[in-house]
């Protein structure tokens, strides 16, 4: 990946009831794949669950540009992300410029 391209990460915070957790995980996976396949600039996401508060979830999306994400988010709640909003409460969505990534992938 060429880090001269200024990618952004969008961190979504969610509150999900324990009884809906599995459904949320399935919906997040399907939603992410659908957005990545059909939306210019969407590069996928990962999902995290808080160890201290298991009802708190973070989904972290990677986008090529802030403008592409802004264009997408105008209709996301009513369209592509509807299932996530039906299963959890979005607490926040914050965009960050990605400066680099030193994550080591395990084989």
CSV table of C-alpha atoms in Angstrom, one decimal:
chain,number,residue,atom,x,y,z
A,1,UNK,CA,0.0,0.0,0.0
A,2,UNK,CA,1.3,3.4,-0.9
A,3,UNK,CA,1.0,5.6,2.2
A,4,UNK,CA,1.4,8.7,0.1
A,5,UNK,CA,-2.3,8.2,-0.7
A,6,UNK,CA,-4.1,9.6,2.4
A,7,UNK,CA,-6.6,6.9,3.4
A,8,UNK,CA,-9.1,7.5,6.1
A,9,UNK,CA,-10.4,5.2,8.9
A,10,UNK,CA,-13.9,5.8,10.2
A,11,UNK,CA,-14.5,4.5,13.7
A,12,UNK,CA,-18.1,3.8,14.5
A,13,UNK,CA,-19.1,3.1,18.1
A,14,UNK,CA,-22.1,1.0,18.8
A,15,UNK,CA,-24.1,-0.3,21.7
A,16,UNK,CA,-25.5,-3.7,21.1
A,17,UNK,CA,-27.7,-5.8,23.4
A,18,UNK,CA,-26.2,-9.2,24.2
A,19,UNK,CA,-29.2,-11.0,22.7
A,20,UNK,CA,-28.6,-9.3,19.4
A,21,UNK,CA,-24.8,-9.7,19.3
A,22,UNK,CA,-24.6,-12.6,16.9
A,23,UNK,CA,-27.1,-11.0,14.5
A,24,UNK,CA,-25.1,-7.8,14.7
A,25,UNK,CA,-21.9,-9.6,13.8
A,26,UNK,CA,-23.6,-11.4,10.8
A,27,UNK,CA,-25.1,-8.1,9.6
A,28,UNK,CA,-21.8,-6.2,10.0
A,29,UNK,CA,-20.0,-8.9,7.8
A,30,UNK,CA,-22.7,-8.8,5.1
A,31,UNK,CA,-22.9,-5.0,5.2
A,32,UNK,CA,-19.2,-4.6,4.9
A,33,UNK,CA,-18.9,-7.0,2.0
A,34,UNK,CA,-21.8,-5.3,0.2
A,35,UNK,CA,-20.4,-1.8,0.7
A,36,UNK,CA,-17.0,-2.9,-0.4
A,37,UNK,CA,-18.3,-4.5,-3.5
A,38,UNK,CA,-20.6,-1.7,-4.6
A,39,UNK,CA,-19.2,1.6,-3.3
A,40,UNK,CA,-16.3,3.5,-4.8
A,41,UNK,CA,-13.6,4.1,-2.3
A,42,UNK,CA,-14.8,1.6,0.3
A,43,UNK,CA,-12.0,-0.7,1.3
A,44,UNK,CA,-13.6,-2.9,4.0
A,45,UNK,CA,-13.7,-2.8,7.7
A,46,UNK,CA,-13.0,-4.7,10.9
A,47,UNK,CA,-15.1,-5.2,14.0
A,48,UNK,CA,-14.0,-5.1,17.7
A,49,UNK,CA,-15.8,-5.9,20.9
A,50,UNK,CA,-14.9,-4.2,24.2
A,51,UNK,CA,-13.4,-6.6,26.7
A,52,UNK,CA,-14.5,-4.4,29.6
A,53,UNK,CA,-18.0,-3.7,28.3
A,54,UNK,CA,-19.1,-6.5,25.8
A,55,UNK,CA,-22.1,-4.5,24.7
A,56,UNK,CA,-19.8,-1.9,23.1
A,57,UNK,CA,-18.7,-2.6,19.6
A,58,UNK,CA,-16.4,-0.7,17.3
A,59,UNK,CA,-16.5,-1.0,13.5
A,60,UNK,CA,-13.5,0.5,11.8
A,61,UNK,CA,-13.9,1.2,8.1
A,62,UNK,CA,-11.1,2.0,5.6
A,63,UNK,CA,-11.9,4.5,2.8
A,64,UNK,CA,-9.8,6.0,0.0
A,65,UNK,CA,-10.9,9.5,0.7
A,66,UNK,CA,-12.9,11.6,3.1
A,67,UNK,CA,-15.1,12.8,0.3
A,68,UNK,CA,-16.1,9.3,-0.8
A,69,UNK,CA,-17.1,8.4,2.8
A,70,UNK,CA,-19.1,11.7,3.1
A,71,UNK,CA,-20.9,10.9,-0.1
A,72,UNK,CA,-21.7,7.4,1.1
A,73,UNK,CA,-22.8,8.3,4.6
A,74,UNK,CA,-25.6,10.6,3.4
A,75,UNK,CA,-27.8,7.6,2.7
A,76,UNK,CA,-26.0,4.8,4.7
A,77,UNK,CA,-28.4,4.9,7.7
A,78,UNK,CA,-31.5,4.4,5.5
A,79,UNK,CA,-29.9,2.1,2.9
A,80,UNK,CA,-26.8,-0.1,3.2
A,81,UNK,CA,-26.3,0.2,7.0
A,82,UNK,CA,-29.9,-0.1,7.9
A,83,UNK,CA,-29.5,-3.6,9.4
A,84,UNK,CA,-26.8,-2.4,11.7
A,85,UNK,CA,-28.9,0.5,12.9
A,86,UNK,CA,-31.8,-1.9,13.5
A,87,UNK,CA,-29.7,-4.2,15.7
A,88,UNK,CA,-27.5,-1.6,17.6
A,89,UNK,CA,-27.4,2.0,18.6
A,90,UNK,CA,-24.7,4.0,16.9
A,91,UNK,CA,-23.0,6.2,19.5
A,92,UNK,CA,-20.7,8.0,17.2
A,93,UNK,CA,-18.9,8.0,13.8
A,94,UNK,CA,-15.5,9.8,13.6
A,95,UNK,CA,-13.2,10.0,10.6
A,96,UNK,CA,-9.4,9.9,11.0
A,97,UNK,CA,-6.6,10.4,8.5
A,98,UNK,CA,-4.5,7.2,8.4
A,99,UNK,CA,-0.9,8.1,8.8
A,100,UNK,CA,0.5,4.6,8.5
A,101,UNK,CA,-0.1,1.0,9.5
A,102,UNK,CA,2.5,-1.2,11.2
A,103,UNK,CA,0.1,-4.1,11.8
A,104,UNK,CA,1.7,-7.5,11.5
A,105,UNK,CA,-0.6,-10.1,9.9
A,106,UNK,CA,-0.3,-13.6,11.4
A,107,UNK,CA,-0.1,-16.5,8.9
